[in-house]
Short mmCIF file of C-alpha atoms in Angstrom, two decimals:
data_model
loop_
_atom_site.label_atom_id
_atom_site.label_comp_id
_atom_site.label_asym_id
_atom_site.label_seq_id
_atom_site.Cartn_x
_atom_site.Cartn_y
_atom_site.Cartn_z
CA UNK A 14 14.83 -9.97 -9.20
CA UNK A 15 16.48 -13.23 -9.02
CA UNK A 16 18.90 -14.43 -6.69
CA UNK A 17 21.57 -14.44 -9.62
CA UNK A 18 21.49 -10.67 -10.72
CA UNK A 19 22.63 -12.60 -14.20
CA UNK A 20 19.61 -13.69 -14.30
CA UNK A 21 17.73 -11.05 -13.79
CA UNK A 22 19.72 -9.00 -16.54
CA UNK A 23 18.81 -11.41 -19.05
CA UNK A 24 15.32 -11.53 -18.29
CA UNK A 25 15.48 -7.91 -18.81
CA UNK A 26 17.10 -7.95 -21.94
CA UNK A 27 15.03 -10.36 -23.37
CA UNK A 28 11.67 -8.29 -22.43
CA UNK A 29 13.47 -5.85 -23.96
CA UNK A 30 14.45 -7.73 -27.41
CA UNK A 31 10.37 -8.51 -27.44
CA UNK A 32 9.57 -4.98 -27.37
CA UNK A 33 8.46 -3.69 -24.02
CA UNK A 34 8.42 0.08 -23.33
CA UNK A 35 9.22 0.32 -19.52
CA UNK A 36 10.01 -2.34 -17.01
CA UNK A 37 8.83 -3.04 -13.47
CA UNK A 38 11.55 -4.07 -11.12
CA UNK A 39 10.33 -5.63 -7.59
CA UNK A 40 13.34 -5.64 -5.07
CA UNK A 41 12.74 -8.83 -3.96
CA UNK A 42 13.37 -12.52 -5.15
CA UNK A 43 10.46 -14.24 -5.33
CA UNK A 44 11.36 -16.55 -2.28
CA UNK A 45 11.51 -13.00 -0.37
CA UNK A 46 8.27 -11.76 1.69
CA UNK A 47 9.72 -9.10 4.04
CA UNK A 48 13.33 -8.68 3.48
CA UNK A 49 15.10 -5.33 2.77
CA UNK A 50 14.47 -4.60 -1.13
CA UNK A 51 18.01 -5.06 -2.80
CA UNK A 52 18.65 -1.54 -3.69
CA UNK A 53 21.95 -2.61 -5.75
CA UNK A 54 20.29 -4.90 -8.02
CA UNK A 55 17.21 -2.36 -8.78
CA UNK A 56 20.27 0.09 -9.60
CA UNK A 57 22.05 -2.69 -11.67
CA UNK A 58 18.68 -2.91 -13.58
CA UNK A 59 18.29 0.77 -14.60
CA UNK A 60 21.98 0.85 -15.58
CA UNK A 61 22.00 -1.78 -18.08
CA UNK A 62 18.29 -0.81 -19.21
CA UNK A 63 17.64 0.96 -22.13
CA UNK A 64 13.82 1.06 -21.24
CA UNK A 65 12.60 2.80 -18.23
CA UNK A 66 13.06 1.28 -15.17
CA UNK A 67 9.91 1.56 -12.45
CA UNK A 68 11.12 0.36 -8.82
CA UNK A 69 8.97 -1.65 -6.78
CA UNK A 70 8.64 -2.87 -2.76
CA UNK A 71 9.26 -0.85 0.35
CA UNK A 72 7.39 2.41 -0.65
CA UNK A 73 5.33 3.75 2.18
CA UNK A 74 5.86 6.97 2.39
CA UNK A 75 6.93 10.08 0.00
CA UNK A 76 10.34 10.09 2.04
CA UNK A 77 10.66 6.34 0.66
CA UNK A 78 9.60 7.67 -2.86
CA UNK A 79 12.38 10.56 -3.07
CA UNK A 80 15.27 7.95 -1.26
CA UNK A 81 14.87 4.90 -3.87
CA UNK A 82 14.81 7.31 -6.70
CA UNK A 83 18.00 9.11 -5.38
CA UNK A 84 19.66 5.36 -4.68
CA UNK A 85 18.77 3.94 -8.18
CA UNK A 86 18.01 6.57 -10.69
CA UNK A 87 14.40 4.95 -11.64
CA UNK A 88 12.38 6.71 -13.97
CA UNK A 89 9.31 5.76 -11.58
CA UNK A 90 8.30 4.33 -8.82
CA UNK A 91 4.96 1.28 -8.16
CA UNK A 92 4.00 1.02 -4.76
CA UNK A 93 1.59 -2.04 -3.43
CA UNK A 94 0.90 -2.43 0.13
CA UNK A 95 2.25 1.15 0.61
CA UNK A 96 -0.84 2.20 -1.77
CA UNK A 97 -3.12 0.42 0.33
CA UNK A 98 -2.01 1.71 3.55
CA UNK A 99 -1.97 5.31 2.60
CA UNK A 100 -3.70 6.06 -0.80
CA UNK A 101 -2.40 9.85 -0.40
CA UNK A 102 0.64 8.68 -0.53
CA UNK A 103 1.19 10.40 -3.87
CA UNK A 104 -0.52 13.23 -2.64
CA UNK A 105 2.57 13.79 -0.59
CA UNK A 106 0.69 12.46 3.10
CA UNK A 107 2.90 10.12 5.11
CA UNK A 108 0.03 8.84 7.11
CA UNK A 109 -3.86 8.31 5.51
CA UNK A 110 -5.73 11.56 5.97
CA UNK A 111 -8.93 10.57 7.73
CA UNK A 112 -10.63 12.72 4.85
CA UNK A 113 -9.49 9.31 3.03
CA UNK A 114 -10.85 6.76 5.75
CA UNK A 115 -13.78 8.76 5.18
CA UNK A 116 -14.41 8.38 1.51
CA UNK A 117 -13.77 4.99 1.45
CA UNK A 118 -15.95 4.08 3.91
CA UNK A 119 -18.53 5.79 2.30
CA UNK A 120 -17.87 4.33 -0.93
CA UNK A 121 -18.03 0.95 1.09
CA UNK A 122 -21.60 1.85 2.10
CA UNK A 123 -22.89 3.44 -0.90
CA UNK A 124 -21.30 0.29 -3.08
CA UNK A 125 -21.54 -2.27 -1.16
CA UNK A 126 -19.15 -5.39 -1.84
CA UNK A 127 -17.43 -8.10 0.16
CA UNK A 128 -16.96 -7.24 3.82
CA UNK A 129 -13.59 -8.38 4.48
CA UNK A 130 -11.93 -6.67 1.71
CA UNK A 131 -13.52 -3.92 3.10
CA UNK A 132 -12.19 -4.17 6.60
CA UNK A 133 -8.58 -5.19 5.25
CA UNK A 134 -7.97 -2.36 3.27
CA UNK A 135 -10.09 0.05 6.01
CA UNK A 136 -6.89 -1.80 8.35
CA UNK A 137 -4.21 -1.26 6.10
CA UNK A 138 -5.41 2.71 6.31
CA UNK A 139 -5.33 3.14 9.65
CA UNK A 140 -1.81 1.51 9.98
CA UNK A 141 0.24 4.22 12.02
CA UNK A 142 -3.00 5.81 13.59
CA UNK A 143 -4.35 3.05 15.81
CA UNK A 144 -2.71 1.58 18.83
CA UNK A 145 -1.89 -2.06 19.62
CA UNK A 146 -5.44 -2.39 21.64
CA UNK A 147 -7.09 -0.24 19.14
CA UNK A 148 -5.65 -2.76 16.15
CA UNK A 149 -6.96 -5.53 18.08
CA UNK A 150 -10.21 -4.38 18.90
CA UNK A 151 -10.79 -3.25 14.84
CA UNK A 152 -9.74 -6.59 13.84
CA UNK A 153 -12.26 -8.01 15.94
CA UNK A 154 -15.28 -6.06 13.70
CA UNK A 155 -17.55 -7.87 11.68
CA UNK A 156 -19.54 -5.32 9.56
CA UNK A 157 -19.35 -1.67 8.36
CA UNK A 158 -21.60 -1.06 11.48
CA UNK A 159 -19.03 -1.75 13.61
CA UNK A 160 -16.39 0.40 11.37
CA UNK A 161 -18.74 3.16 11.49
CA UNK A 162 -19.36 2.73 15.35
CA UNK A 163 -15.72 2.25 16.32
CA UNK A 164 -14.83 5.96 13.90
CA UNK A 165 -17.98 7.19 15.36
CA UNK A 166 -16.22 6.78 19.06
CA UNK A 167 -13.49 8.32 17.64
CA UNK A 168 -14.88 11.30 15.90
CA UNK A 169 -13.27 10.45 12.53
CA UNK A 170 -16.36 11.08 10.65
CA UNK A 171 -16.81 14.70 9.49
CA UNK A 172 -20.93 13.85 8.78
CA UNK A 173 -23.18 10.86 8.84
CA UNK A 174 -22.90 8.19 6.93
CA UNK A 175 -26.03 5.87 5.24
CA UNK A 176 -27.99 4.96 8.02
CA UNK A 177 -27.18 1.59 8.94
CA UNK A 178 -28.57 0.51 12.31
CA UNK A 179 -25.96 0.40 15.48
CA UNK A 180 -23.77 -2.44 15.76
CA UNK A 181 -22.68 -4.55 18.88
CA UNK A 182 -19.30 -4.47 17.48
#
């Protein structure tokens, strides 16, 4: 959205005039990081649409799901970070299932790929599980040894992973 909800209506009616078949509305103006999503102008949007509307930012849990779609009357919802911090969101889970934590870990191992996308996503998932010491300590880790020695400590893992050797982590 833009800071003038003018603005933003036009920009919808043009995409519109060009043809799209559903719009994506992000709560936010673009100068916005953390800020409340603006609930009115998402609502503004679906009124004067004639496309669907899909309603974006602040979705973290399936509570947040059923409360923007009551406030604005979207046709859908998008969610982001919320996605990455619980990916059974959808499934109706309001924290990460550690069945999830699981399979991506394993997928991690069995794939491979770029560590530290690997540990920020694995951190984004465990959002709402750790503790402040616990956060600081998994921030700290440097390889999927350490991951799988710091669930390992934990008894998150339902069966053993590849065999990677122990970590000092």
């Amino acid at each position: 959205i833009q800071t003038d909800i003018r603005k933003t209506i036009d920009l919808v009616q043009q995409a519109e005039a060009a043809g799209v078949s559903w719009i994506t509305v992000h709560g936010r103006t673009p100068d916005e990081k953390k800020s409340p999503v603006h609930i009115d102008a998402i609502r503004t949007v679906k009124e004067i649409a004639k496309v669907p509307i899909v309603a974006n930012g602040d979705i973290f849990t399936p509570n947040d799901m059923e409360t923007i779609v009551a406030q604005t009357k979207v046709d859908g919802i998008m969610s982001a970070r919320g996605s990455l911090a619980n990916p059974a969101m959808f499934a109706g889970y309001d924290v990460t299932p550690l069945e999830c934590f699981n399979d991506y870990v394993q997928i991690a191992l069995d794939y491979g790929g770029f560590f530290p996308m690997h540990h920020h996503i694995l951190l984004y998932m465990l959002h709402g599980r750790l503790t402040a010491p616990e956060r600081r300590e998994f921030s700290l880790l440097r390889t999927m040894a350490g991951v799988l020695d710091f669930g390992k400590m934990r008894r998150w893992f339902r069966e053993p992973h590849s065999s990677i050797p122990p970590s000092s982590n």
